[in-house]
Coordinates of C-alpha atoms in Angstrom, one line a residue:
Chain A
M1 CA 133.4 112.7 17.2
E2 CA 130.3 113.5 16.5
C3 CA 130.6 117.7 15.0
R4 CA 128.4 119.4 11.7
V5 CA 129.2 122.5 10.4
L6 CA 127.0 124.1 8.1
S7 CA 129.2 125.8 5.5
I8 CA 127.8 128.5 3.2
Q9 CA 130.7 129.0 0.7
S10 CA 131.1 129.1 -3.2
H11 CA 132.0 126.4 -5.2
V12 CA 134.3 126.2 -7.4
V13 CA 134.9 123.1 -10.4
R14 CA 138.4 123.9 -10.3
G15 CA 140.8 124.1 -7.5
Y16 CA 140.8 125.3 -4.0
V17 CA 138.6 127.9 -2.6
G18 CA 135.3 128.4 -0.4
N19 CA 133.7 124.6 -0.7
K20 CA 136.5 123.5 -1.7
S21 CA 139.1 124.6 0.6
A22 CA 137.2 124.1 3.1
T23 CA 135.5 120.6 3.2
F24 CA 138.6 118.3 2.5
P25 CA 140.3 119.3 5.4
L26 CA 137.2 119.6 7.5
Q27 CA 136.1 116.3 6.3
V28 CA 140.0 114.7 6.7
L29 CA 140.2 115.8 10.7
G30 CA 137.1 113.6 10.9
F31 CA 134.3 116.8 11.0
E32 CA 130.5 116.2 8.7
V33 CA 130.4 119.3 7.0
D34 CA 127.4 119.7 5.4
S35 CA 127.6 122.4 2.3
I36 CA 125.1 124.8 0.5
N37 CA 127.6 126.2 -2.2
S38 CA 126.5 130.2 -2.6
V39 CA 127.9 130.4 -5.8
Q40 CA 129.0 127.6 -9.0
F41 CA 132.3 129.0 -10.7
S42 CA 134.6 127.9 -13.1
N43 CA 137.5 128.2 -10.8
H44 CA 138.5 131.5 -8.5
T45 CA 138.5 134.8 -10.4
G46 CA 141.9 135.2 -10.0
Y47 CA 142.2 133.2 -13.3
A48 CA 142.4 135.1 -17.2
H49 CA 138.6 133.7 -17.3
W50 CA 136.5 132.8 -14.8
K51 CA 132.5 131.7 -15.7
G52 CA 129.5 129.5 -13.8
Q53 CA 126.1 130.7 -11.8
V54 CA 125.4 132.0 -8.6
L55 CA 122.7 131.1 -5.5
T56 CA 120.3 133.5 -5.6
A57 CA 119.0 134.0 -1.4
E58 CA 115.4 132.3 -2.4
E59 CA 117.7 129.8 -3.2
L60 CA 119.3 129.5 -0.4
N61 CA 115.7 129.5 1.2
V62 CA 114.4 127.1 -0.8
L63 CA 117.6 124.7 0.4
Y64 CA 117.4 125.6 4.3
E65 CA 113.7 124.5 3.8
G66 CA 114.6 121.0 2.5
I67 CA 117.1 120.3 5.7
K68 CA 114.9 122.1 8.6
L69 CA 111.3 120.1 6.7
N70 CA 113.7 117.1 7.4
Q71 CA 114.1 118.4 10.6
V72 CA 117.8 118.2 10.7
N73 CA 118.4 121.5 11.1
R74 CA 120.7 120.7 13.9
Y75 CA 124.4 121.3 13.4
D76 CA 128.0 122.1 15.9
Y77 CA 129.1 125.3 14.0
I78 CA 128.6 127.4 10.9
L79 CA 130.8 128.5 8.8
T80 CA 130.9 131.3 6.3
G81 CA 133.6 133.8 4.1
Y82 CA 133.5 135.2 1.2
S83 CA 129.7 136.7 -0.3
R84 CA 129.1 139.8 -2.5
D85 CA 125.4 139.6 -2.2
S86 CA 124.0 141.9 1.1
S87 CA 120.3 139.8 0.2
F88 CA 122.2 136.9 0.5
L89 CA 123.8 137.7 3.5
E90 CA 120.9 138.9 5.4
T91 CA 118.9 135.1 4.7
V92 CA 122.3 133.9 6.2
V93 CA 121.5 135.9 9.1
D94 CA 118.3 134.6 9.3
I95 CA 119.5 131.0 8.9
I96 CA 122.5 131.1 11.9
Q97 CA 119.6 133.0 14.1
E98 CA 117.3 130.0 13.8
L99 CA 119.9 127.3 13.8
K100 CA 121.8 129.2 16.9
K101 CA 117.7 128.3 18.6
A102 CA 117.5 125.1 17.2
N103 CA 121.1 124.3 19.4
P104 CA 122.1 127.2 21.6
S105 CA 126.1 126.0 21.4
L106 CA 125.9 126.8 17.9
V107 CA 129.8 128.7 17.1
Y108 CA 129.7 130.7 14.4
V109 CA 132.9 131.1 12.1
C110 CA 132.5 134.3 10.3
D111 CA 135.7 135.3 7.7
P112 CA 133.6 138.5 7.5
V113 CA 135.2 138.9 3.3
M114 CA 135.3 142.4 2.4
G115 CA 139.0 143.8 1.4
D116 CA 142.5 144.0 1.3
H117 CA 146.1 146.2 1.7
G118 CA 143.1 149.3 2.3
A119 CA 140.7 148.7 -0.3
M120 CA 137.2 147.2 -0.1
Y121 CA 136.7 144.1 -3.2
V122 CA 132.8 143.9 -1.5
P123 CA 130.2 146.1 -2.8
E124 CA 130.8 148.9 0.5
Y125 CA 126.6 148.1 1.6
L126 CA 127.7 144.8 3.0
L127 CA 130.5 146.8 5.1
P128 CA 126.7 147.8 7.4
V129 CA 125.2 144.0 7.5
Y130 CA 128.4 142.7 8.5
R131 CA 128.8 145.5 11.4
D132 CA 125.4 145.4 12.4
K133 CA 123.9 142.1 11.7
V134 CA 126.5 139.3 10.3
V135 CA 129.6 139.9 13.0
P136 CA 127.3 140.3 15.7
L137 CA 126.3 136.8 15.5
A138 CA 129.4 135.3 15.3
D139 CA 131.6 133.2 18.3
I140 CA 135.0 133.1 15.5
L141 CA 136.1 136.2 13.8
T142 CA 139.3 136.2 11.4
P143 CA 139.6 139.7 9.6
N144 CA 142.8 141.4 8.5
Q145 CA 143.8 144.1 9.3
F146 CA 142.2 146.0 7.0
E147 CA 138.8 144.3 7.5
A148 CA 139.2 145.0 11.7
E149 CA 139.7 148.9 10.8
L150 CA 136.3 148.7 8.9
L151 CA 134.5 147.1 11.2
T152 CA 135.5 148.5 14.2
G153 CA 136.7 152.7 12.7
R154 CA 139.7 152.3 14.0
K155 CA 143.1 152.5 12.7
I156 CA 146.1 150.1 13.9
T157 CA 149.3 151.0 13.9
T158 CA 151.3 150.2 16.7
E159 CA 150.5 146.4 18.1
E160 CA 148.9 148.0 21.5
D161 CA 146.2 149.4 18.7
A162 CA 145.5 145.8 17.6
L163 CA 145.2 144.9 21.2
E164 CA 142.1 147.1 21.7
V165 CA 140.6 146.7 18.5
M166 CA 140.4 143.5 19.2
D167 CA 138.5 143.8 22.1
L168 CA 136.3 145.7 20.1
L169 CA 135.1 143.1 18.0
H170 CA 134.9 141.2 21.4
K171 CA 132.3 143.7 22.3
L172 CA 130.6 143.6 18.8
G173 CA 130.3 139.5 19.6
P174 CA 132.7 137.0 19.0
E175 CA 134.5 135.9 22.3
T176 CA 137.7 134.6 19.4
V177 CA 138.8 136.6 17.2
V178 CA 142.5 136.3 14.7
L179 CA 143.0 139.3 13.6
T180 CA 144.7 136.9 10.5
S181 CA 147.5 139.5 9.1
T182 CA 148.7 143.1 9.7
D183 CA 151.5 145.5 8.3
L184 CA 152.6 145.6 12.2
P185 CA 156.6 145.5 12.3
S186 CA 157.6 141.9 12.7
K187 CA 160.5 141.4 15.3
R188 CA 161.7 138.9 13.8
G189 CA 162.1 140.8 10.1
D190 CA 160.7 142.0 7.0
Q191 CA 160.6 138.5 5.9
F192 CA 157.9 138.7 8.6
L193 CA 154.0 139.5 8.7
V194 CA 152.6 139.9 12.3
A195 CA 149.2 138.1 12.9
L196 CA 147.2 138.4 16.6
G197 CA 144.6 136.6 18.8
S198 CA 142.0 137.3 21.8
Q199 CA 140.8 135.4 23.0
N200 CA 137.2 135.8 26.3
I201 CA 137.4 133.1 28.4
V202 CA 136.3 132.3 31.8
K203 CA 138.4 131.0 34.7
A204 CA 137.4 128.4 37.2
D205 CA 136.7 131.4 40.3
G206 CA 134.6 133.1 37.8
T207 CA 137.0 136.0 36.5
K208 CA 137.0 137.4 33.2
T209 CA 139.7 137.5 30.9
S210 CA 141.1 136.9 27.6
Q211 CA 144.0 136.1 26.0
K212 CA 145.8 137.6 23.9
I213 CA 148.8 135.9 21.0
C214 CA 150.7 136.7 18.5
M215 CA 152.4 135.3 15.7
D216 CA 155.1 135.6 13.4
M217 CA 154.1 134.1 10.2
P218 CA 157.2 134.0 7.0
K219 CA 155.5 136.2 3.9
V220 CA 155.2 134.2 0.9
D221 CA 156.4 136.4 -2.9
A222 CA 152.8 135.0 -4.2
V223 CA 149.4 135.5 -4.8
F224 CA 147.3 132.5 -3.5
V225 CA 143.7 132.5 -3.6
G226 CA 142.3 130.2 -0.4
T227 CA 143.7 130.4 2.3
G228 CA 141.9 132.6 3.8
D229 CA 139.1 129.8 3.3
L230 CA 141.5 127.0 4.5
F231 CA 142.4 129.6 7.6
A232 CA 139.1 129.8 9.1
A233 CA 138.2 126.3 8.4
M234 CA 141.1 124.8 10.4
L235 CA 140.9 127.5 13.0
L236 CA 137.5 126.1 13.3
A237 CA 138.4 122.4 14.0
W238 CA 141.7 123.1 16.2
T239 CA 139.7 125.6 18.4
H240 CA 137.5 122.8 18.4
H241 CA 140.0 120.7 19.8
H242 CA 141.2 123.4 22.2
P243 CA 138.2 125.5 23.0
K244 CA 140.1 126.9 25.0
D245 CA 143.7 127.2 24.4
L246 CA 143.8 129.1 21.9
K247 CA 147.6 129.6 21.7
A248 CA 147.8 125.7 21.0
A249 CA 144.6 126.4 18.4
C250 CA 146.8 129.0 16.6
E251 CA 149.8 126.6 16.6
K252 CA 148.1 124.2 14.4
T253 CA 146.3 126.2 12.2
A254 CA 148.9 128.1 11.9
S255 CA 150.8 125.7 11.0
V256 CA 148.9 123.9 8.5
M257 CA 148.9 126.7 6.0
H258 CA 153.2 126.5 6.6
H259 CA 152.9 123.2 4.9
V260 CA 150.1 123.5 2.4
I261 CA 151.6 126.7 1.5
R262 CA 155.4 125.7 1.3
R263 CA 154.2 122.7 -0.5
T264 CA 152.0 124.9 -3.6
M265 CA 155.1 127.6 -3.5
T266 CA 157.6 124.5 -4.0
Y267 CA 155.2 122.6 -6.8
A268 CA 153.9 126.0 -7.9
N269 CA 158.0 127.7 -8.8
E270 CA 158.6 123.9 -10.0
M271 CA 155.6 124.0 -12.8
A272 CA 156.2 127.3 -13.9
G273 CA 160.2 126.5 -14.5
P274 CA 163.2 128.2 -13.4
G275 CA 163.0 132.0 -13.4
K276 CA 159.0 132.2 -14.0
R277 CA 156.3 133.5 -12.2
P278 CA 153.7 130.5 -11.6
S279 CA 149.9 131.2 -13.1
P280 CA 147.5 131.3 -11.2
A281 CA 145.8 127.7 -11.6
Q282 CA 149.7 126.4 -11.0
L283 CA 148.9 127.9 -7.4
E284 CA 146.0 126.4 -7.0
L285 CA 146.7 124.7 -2.7
R286 CA 148.2 121.5 -2.5
M287 CA 145.6 120.1 -0.3
V288 CA 145.2 116.4 -1.0
Q289 CA 149.0 116.2 -0.8
S290 CA 148.8 117.9 2.0
K291 CA 146.6 115.7 3.9
A292 CA 149.2 114.1 6.1
D293 CA 149.7 117.4 7.3
I294 CA 146.1 119.0 7.8
E295 CA 146.0 115.5 9.8
N296 CA 148.2 115.9 12.5
P297 CA 150.0 119.4 12.2
A298 CA 153.6 119.6 13.3
V299 CA 153.5 122.7 14.9
V300 CA 156.2 125.0 13.0
R301 CA 155.0 128.4 14.0
R302 CA 156.4 129.7 18.1
T303 CA 153.5 131.6 19.3
L304 CA 153.5 133.8 21.9
V305 CA 151.5 134.3 24.4
L306 CA 151.5 138.6 25.1
N307 CA 149.6 139.5 28.2
V308 CA 147.4 137.3 30.4
F309 CA 144.1 140.6 31.0
M310 CA 142.0 140.2 33.7
Y311 CA 139.1 142.6 34.2
Q312 CA 136.0 142.4 36.3
C313 CA 132.5 141.6 34.5
N314 CA 130.4 144.3 35.0
N315 CA 126.8 142.8 35.8
Chain B
M1 CA 150.5 111.0 -8.3
E2 CA 149.4 113.3 -10.3
C3 CA 146.2 112.3 -12.0
R4 CA 142.4 115.1 -12.2
V5 CA 139.7 113.4 -12.1
L6 CA 136.8 115.6 -13.9
S7 CA 133.3 114.4 -11.9
I8 CA 130.0 116.0 -13.4
Q9 CA 127.1 114.3 -10.2
S10 CA 125.1 115.8 -8.5
H11 CA 125.6 117.7 -5.1
V12 CA 123.6 117.1 -1.4
V13 CA 123.6 119.9 0.9
R14 CA 123.7 116.4 3.5
G15 CA 124.3 113.7 3.1
Y16 CA 126.7 110.7 0.5
V17 CA 124.9 110.6 -2.4
G18 CA 126.5 111.9 -6.5
N19 CA 130.3 114.2 -5.8
K20 CA 129.6 114.3 -2.6
S21 CA 129.9 110.6 -2.5
A22 CA 132.8 110.7 -4.9
S23 CA 134.8 113.1 -4.2
F24 CA 136.4 112.6 -0.5
P25 CA 136.9 108.6 -1.2
L26 CA 138.6 110.2 -4.5
Q27 CA 140.5 113.2 -2.7
V28 CA 141.2 111.0 0.8
L29 CA 143.1 108.5 -2.5
G30 CA 145.0 111.6 -3.6
F31 CA 143.3 112.1 -6.5
E32 CA 142.1 115.8 -7.5
V33 CA 138.5 116.0 -8.2
D34 CA 137.7 118.5 -10.4
S35 CA 133.1 118.5 -9.4
I36 CA 130.7 120.2 -11.8
N37 CA 127.8 119.5 -10.0
S38 CA 124.9 118.8 -12.0
V39 CA 122.1 120.0 -9.5
Q40 CA 122.1 121.1 -5.6
F41 CA 119.8 120.0 -3.6
S42 CA 119.4 119.4 0.3
N43 CA 119.3 115.6 0.3
H44 CA 119.2 112.9 -1.2
T45 CA 115.5 111.8 -2.7
G46 CA 115.2 109.6 -0.4
Y47 CA 114.1 111.6 2.4
S48 CA 110.5 112.7 3.1
H49 CA 111.1 116.5 1.9
W50 CA 114.2 117.3 -1.0
K51 CA 114.3 120.7 -2.1
G52 CA 116.5 122.5 -4.9
Q53 CA 118.0 123.5 -7.7
V54 CA 118.9 122.0 -11.6
L55 CA 121.7 122.7 -13.8
T56 CA 121.2 123.3 -17.0
A57 CA 122.8 121.7 -19.9
D58 CA 123.4 125.5 -21.0
E59 CA 124.7 126.1 -17.5
L60 CA 126.7 122.9 -17.9
H61 CA 128.5 124.2 -21.5
V62 CA 129.5 128.4 -19.3
L63 CA 131.0 126.5 -17.1
Y64 CA 132.4 123.6 -19.4
E65 CA 133.7 126.8 -21.1
G66 CA 135.4 128.5 -18.5
I67 CA 138.0 125.1 -17.8
K68 CA 138.1 125.2 -21.0
L69 CA 139.3 129.2 -21.5
N70 CA 141.7 128.4 -18.3
K71 CA 143.7 126.5 -21.0
V72 CA 143.1 123.6 -17.9
H73 CA 141.2 121.4 -19.6
Q74 CA 143.1 118.1 -19.5
Y75 CA 141.6 114.9 -17.3
D76 CA 142.9 112.0 -16.7
Y77 CA 139.4 110.8 -15.9
V78 CA 135.6 111.7 -16.4
L79 CA 133.2 110.2 -13.7
T80 CA 129.1 110.5 -14.4
G81 CA 126.4 108.7 -12.5
Y82 CA 123.1 109.5 -12.1
T83 CA 121.1 112.1 -14.7
R84 CA 117.3 112.8 -15.0
D85 CA 117.9 115.1 -18.4
T86 CA 117.9 114.1 -22.2
S87 CA 119.3 117.6 -23.2
F88 CA 121.9 117.5 -20.1
L89 CA 124.1 113.9 -20.8
E90 CA 123.9 115.0 -24.3
M91 CA 126.2 118.1 -23.2
V92 CA 128.3 115.5 -21.3
V93 CA 128.8 113.4 -24.4
D94 CA 130.1 116.2 -26.5
I95 CA 132.5 117.7 -23.2
I96 CA 133.8 114.0 -23.1
Q97 CA 134.7 113.8 -27.0
E98 CA 136.5 116.9 -26.6
L99 CA 138.2 116.2 -23.3
K100 CA 139.0 112.8 -25.0
R101 CA 141.0 114.5 -27.7
A102 CA 143.0 116.8 -25.6
N103 CA 143.3 113.6 -23.8
P104 CA 143.5 110.8 -26.0
N105 CA 144.7 108.5 -22.9
L106 CA 141.2 110.0 -21.3
V107 CA 139.4 106.8 -18.9
Y108 CA 135.9 107.8 -18.7
V109 CA 133.8 105.7 -16.0
C110 CA 130.1 106.1 -16.5
D111 CA 127.6 104.6 -13.9
P112 CA 124.3 104.4 -16.7
V113 CA 122.2 104.9 -14.0
L114 CA 118.9 104.1 -15.6
G115 CA 116.9 101.5 -13.1
D116 CA 117.0 98.8 -11.2
H117 CA 114.7 95.6 -10.0
G118 CA 112.9 95.5 -13.4
S119 CA 112.0 98.7 -13.4
M120 CA 113.5 102.6 -14.5
Y121 CA 113.6 105.1 -12.7
V122 CA 115.2 107.7 -14.9
P123 CA 113.0 109.2 -17.7
Q124 CA 112.4 106.3 -20.6
N125 CA 114.0 109.0 -23.3
L126 CA 117.1 109.2 -21.3
Y127 CA 118.1 104.6 -22.3
P128 CA 118.7 105.7 -26.4
V129 CA 121.2 108.5 -25.0
Y130 CA 123.2 105.8 -23.3
K131 CA 122.6 103.2 -25.2
N132 CA 123.6 104.9 -28.6
K133 CA 125.6 107.9 -27.4
V134 CA 127.2 107.7 -23.7
V135 CA 128.2 104.2 -23.7
P136 CA 130.3 103.5 -27.1
V137 CA 132.6 106.4 -25.4
A138 CA 132.5 104.9 -22.0
D139 CA 135.6 103.2 -21.0
I140 CA 134.4 101.7 -17.8
I141 CA 130.6 101.4 -17.1
T142 CA 129.1 99.6 -14.1
P143 CA 125.7 98.5 -15.1
N144 CA 123.6 96.7 -12.6
Q145 CA 121.8 93.7 -13.8
F146 CA 118.8 95.4 -15.1
E147 CA 120.4 98.3 -16.2
A148 CA 122.9 96.0 -18.8
E149 CA 119.8 94.0 -19.1
L150 CA 118.2 96.7 -20.8
L151 CA 121.7 98.7 -23.1
T152 CA 121.9 95.1 -24.3
G153 CA 118.7 93.4 -25.0
K154 CA 119.7 90.5 -23.4
N155 CA 118.1 88.9 -20.1
I156 CA 120.5 87.3 -17.4
T157 CA 119.3 84.4 -16.0
T158 CA 122.6 82.2 -15.4
E159 CA 125.9 82.9 -15.7
K160 CA 127.3 82.0 -18.6
D161 CA 124.1 85.0 -19.7
A162 CA 126.2 87.3 -18.1
V163 CA 129.6 86.9 -19.7
E164 CA 127.9 87.5 -22.8
V165 CA 126.1 90.5 -21.8
M166 CA 129.4 91.3 -20.8
D167 CA 130.5 90.9 -24.1
L168 CA 128.4 92.8 -25.9
L169 CA 129.1 95.6 -23.8
H170 CA 132.2 95.5 -24.2
A171 CA 131.5 95.2 -28.2
M172 CA 129.6 98.6 -27.4
G173 CA 132.2 100.6 -26.2
P174 CA 134.4 99.9 -22.9
D175 CA 136.8 97.4 -22.3
T176 CA 135.8 97.1 -18.7
V177 CA 132.3 95.6 -17.0
V178 CA 131.5 95.3 -13.6
I179 CA 127.7 94.5 -13.3
T180 CA 127.2 95.6 -9.4
S181 CA 125.3 93.2 -8.4
S182 CA 122.5 90.2 -10.3
D183 CA 119.8 87.4 -9.0
L184 CA 121.9 85.7 -10.2
P185 CA 121.9 82.2 -7.4
S186 CA 125.4 82.6 -4.5
R187 CA 127.2 79.6 -4.3
L188 CA 127.6 80.9 -0.7
G189 CA 123.9 80.7 0.0
D190 CA 120.9 83.8 0.2
R191 CA 122.7 86.3 2.0
F192 CA 124.7 86.9 -0.8
L193 CA 124.4 88.5 -4.0
V194 CA 126.6 88.0 -7.1
S195 CA 128.5 90.5 -9.0
L196 CA 130.5 90.2 -12.0
G197 CA 133.2 92.0 -13.7
S198 CA 135.8 91.5 -16.9
Q199 CA 138.0 93.2 -18.4
R200 CA 139.1 93.1 -22.3
K201 CA 142.9 93.6 -22.7
V202 CA 145.1 93.7 -26.3
R203 CA 148.4 91.8 -25.6
P204 CA 151.2 93.3 -26.3
D205 CA 151.3 90.7 -30.0
G206 CA 148.5 92.0 -30.8
S207 CA 146.1 89.1 -29.6
R208 CA 142.5 90.2 -27.2
T209 CA 142.2 88.4 -24.1
T210 CA 139.2 88.6 -21.5
Q211 CA 139.7 89.0 -17.2
R212 CA 136.3 87.8 -16.0
V213 CA 135.5 87.7 -12.6
R214 CA 132.9 86.8 -9.9
M215 CA 132.2 88.3 -6.4
E216 CA 129.9 86.8 -3.9
V217 CA 129.1 89.8 -1.9
H218 CA 127.4 90.2 1.1
K219 CA 123.3 91.4 1.3
V220 CA 122.7 93.9 3.6
D221 CA 119.0 94.6 4.6
A222 CA 118.9 98.1 4.0
V223 CA 118.3 100.6 2.1
F224 CA 121.5 102.4 1.0
V225 CA 122.1 105.7 -1.0
G226 CA 124.9 107.0 -2.7
T227 CA 126.3 103.2 -2.5
G228 CA 126.8 103.0 -6.5
D229 CA 128.6 106.5 -6.5
L230 CA 131.6 105.4 -4.2
F231 CA 131.6 102.6 -6.1
A232 CA 132.2 103.6 -9.7
A233 CA 134.5 106.4 -7.2
M234 CA 136.6 103.4 -6.2
L235 CA 136.5 101.3 -8.7
L236 CA 137.8 104.3 -10.6
A237 CA 141.2 104.7 -7.9
W238 CA 141.3 100.8 -8.0
T239 CA 141.4 100.4 -11.4
H240 CA 143.6 103.2 -11.9
H241 CA 146.2 101.5 -9.3
Y242 CA 145.1 97.7 -11.2
P243 CA 144.8 98.5 -14.4
D244 CA 145.8 94.9 -15.6
D245 CA 144.2 92.7 -12.8
L246 CA 140.4 93.3 -12.6
K247 CA 140.5 91.0 -9.7
M248 CA 142.0 93.1 -7.8
A249 CA 140.3 96.0 -8.5
C250 CA 137.4 94.6 -7.7
E251 CA 138.0 92.9 -4.5
K252 CA 139.6 96.3 -3.2
T253 CA 136.7 97.9 -4.5
F254 CA 133.6 95.2 -2.9
S255 CA 136.0 95.4 0.5
V256 CA 135.9 99.1 0.6
M257 CA 132.2 99.6 -0.1
H258 CA 132.0 96.7 2.7
H259 CA 133.8 98.4 5.0
V260 CA 131.5 101.7 4.5
I261 CA 128.3 99.7 4.3
Q262 CA 129.2 97.8 8.0
R263 CA 130.2 101.0 9.7
T264 CA 127.2 102.5 8.2
I265 CA 124.6 99.8 9.3
S266 CA 125.6 100.1 12.9
Y267 CA 125.8 103.3 13.5
A268 CA 122.1 103.4 11.8
H269 CA 121.3 100.6 13.9
E270 CA 122.0 102.6 17.1
L271 CA 120.9 105.9 16.8
A272 CA 117.6 103.8 15.3
G273 CA 117.0 101.6 18.5
P274 CA 116.5 98.3 18.7
G275 CA 113.6 96.8 17.0
R276 CA 113.5 100.1 14.8
R277 CA 113.8 100.6 11.2
P278 CA 117.0 103.5 10.6
S279 CA 115.4 106.8 8.9
P280 CA 117.5 107.8 5.8
P281 CA 119.0 111.0 7.5
Q282 CA 120.0 108.3 10.0
L283 CA 121.5 105.9 6.8
E284 CA 123.3 107.9 5.5
L285 CA 127.2 106.1 4.5
R286 CA 129.9 106.8 7.4
M287 CA 132.1 108.2 4.7
V288 CA 134.4 110.7 6.5
Q289 CA 134.6 107.7 9.3
S290 CA 135.4 105.8 7.5
K291 CA 139.0 107.4 6.1
A292 CA 141.2 104.5 7.2
D293 CA 139.1 102.0 5.1
I294 CA 139.5 103.6 2.2
E295 CA 143.0 104.8 2.2
D296 CA 143.4 101.6 2.7
P297 CA 141.0 98.7 2.4
A298 CA 141.1 95.6 4.5
I299 CA 140.5 92.7 1.9
V300 CA 137.2 90.9 2.8
L301 CA 136.4 89.0 -0.6
E302 CA 137.9 87.3 -2.7
A303 CA 136.9 87.5 -6.7
T304 CA 137.0 84.2 -8.7
V305 CA 138.3 84.2 -11.3
I306 CA 136.0 82.9 -14.7
S307 CA 136.6 81.6 -18.0

């Protein structure tokens, strides 16, 4: 497999977020990963302390120039995640546009990180940049419920709302949308949360349709950091192997998440000791220890294919 | 295995040098790798063009402070390679000294990158820093012949010279020394180069012993970048698994190198086409493709134990 990913995300010296979370699993799966580190911090910002440096939009451009001057600016995928800087994000958009011109088949996997549980944790002015510039370029989008609501201006209270919101997101750009988590009630009880996905596909006879799926994911009683980054990276990998089968891609992705999180929880609780809540340092993903699961995720998630909608193309 | 490495090396967006060369293989072998990127460049400096930014000694210190404030500055290994900046190197030494106080069993694996084939390719003022400050805190060093000669002030023209130079290096600090390449004539002819290793140990009865090994390594007709970084990382890994058997550690390390290089050279020639010399991008190490060889290298050379 000859597949090159450009991943523009944070770097932390210790731990697994951003590029640290995405790179190893993709490499283990045989992807070439070029990585631009948007920041270099000692560790993620959930620890008691964190220190480091950020890359400016200018510096990002300089790095890209180097790649371009050597005429190696050809990528099959781009992957982006958490960003706090609108000019940085806009430079990312420019770069992606140029890379798409160099390779029209390029797939841009975008995690539109803006917030969760009803509150933004990036500056507000990033929303219009995401909505108007970033998401229109994205091919695969992995918003959580809050981000999906922000981008579409629609609230999600029922499954039907979620399906409509995903269709609205398709209209903004991406052919593949995964709502990575929602507050929707799960049929399996309150120990589960609901995730959904939607992929536009063109059938053999030319008709357009979309495959929509629903997944019940076990909730975990802990705050993990870097799991969203791992998710987006693994969704990249598994949609690459199952480009027309979102169900299979999501099953594998969710399974990797399950195994990594389970292993991490067990270890964290062991480290913390009985009755004590693990610390951020103890909760770092057990990434290298999960190599075998990353390579070959034993599917544990049952994915329900909701419906296959068919509609006529309005050409 | 619960083993944490702090690797302070370059980062390149594309390709495999510095931390890009060291991290993946170590992670594949189950090591936790914390990495401080001393620079971020688009690619290594052997391409026609390269662009990027460097980390200052102050910025390095700030990153280390973050780790320290969170009380997670416990490492089993530190790994360093190519540096161009004396103040950066001196900050690295300060950090290592502190880390060794936090964990006296810490092993510092140092590639004292100074030059090759008779000339320095880092600023001259790095030489005294390596000699007087860095090498004395190193536990494992991987100089080439030129670097070994420079650090000891002694030239190597025979195997006996090499053994003496390695003993001089031991006296400076490190208990394990591998001269990664030399101009010594190989028993297997001129398609091979000679590498040597020496490991000093203390027996239970307190007496000192030294195991010395010699490797005949297949030469390749290409200029690779990042192979030294991969070598140091893999020597870290295999001396971890074979702390008292330098012969085995070297056989594994040199074998990994062989597999990665062979795979890379085949691919590079395929890309370049018949009769054409591969370019630097084409010669980037086939790292992710070599995962299986990294995990479990088939032994392709036998190290000879020499007196």
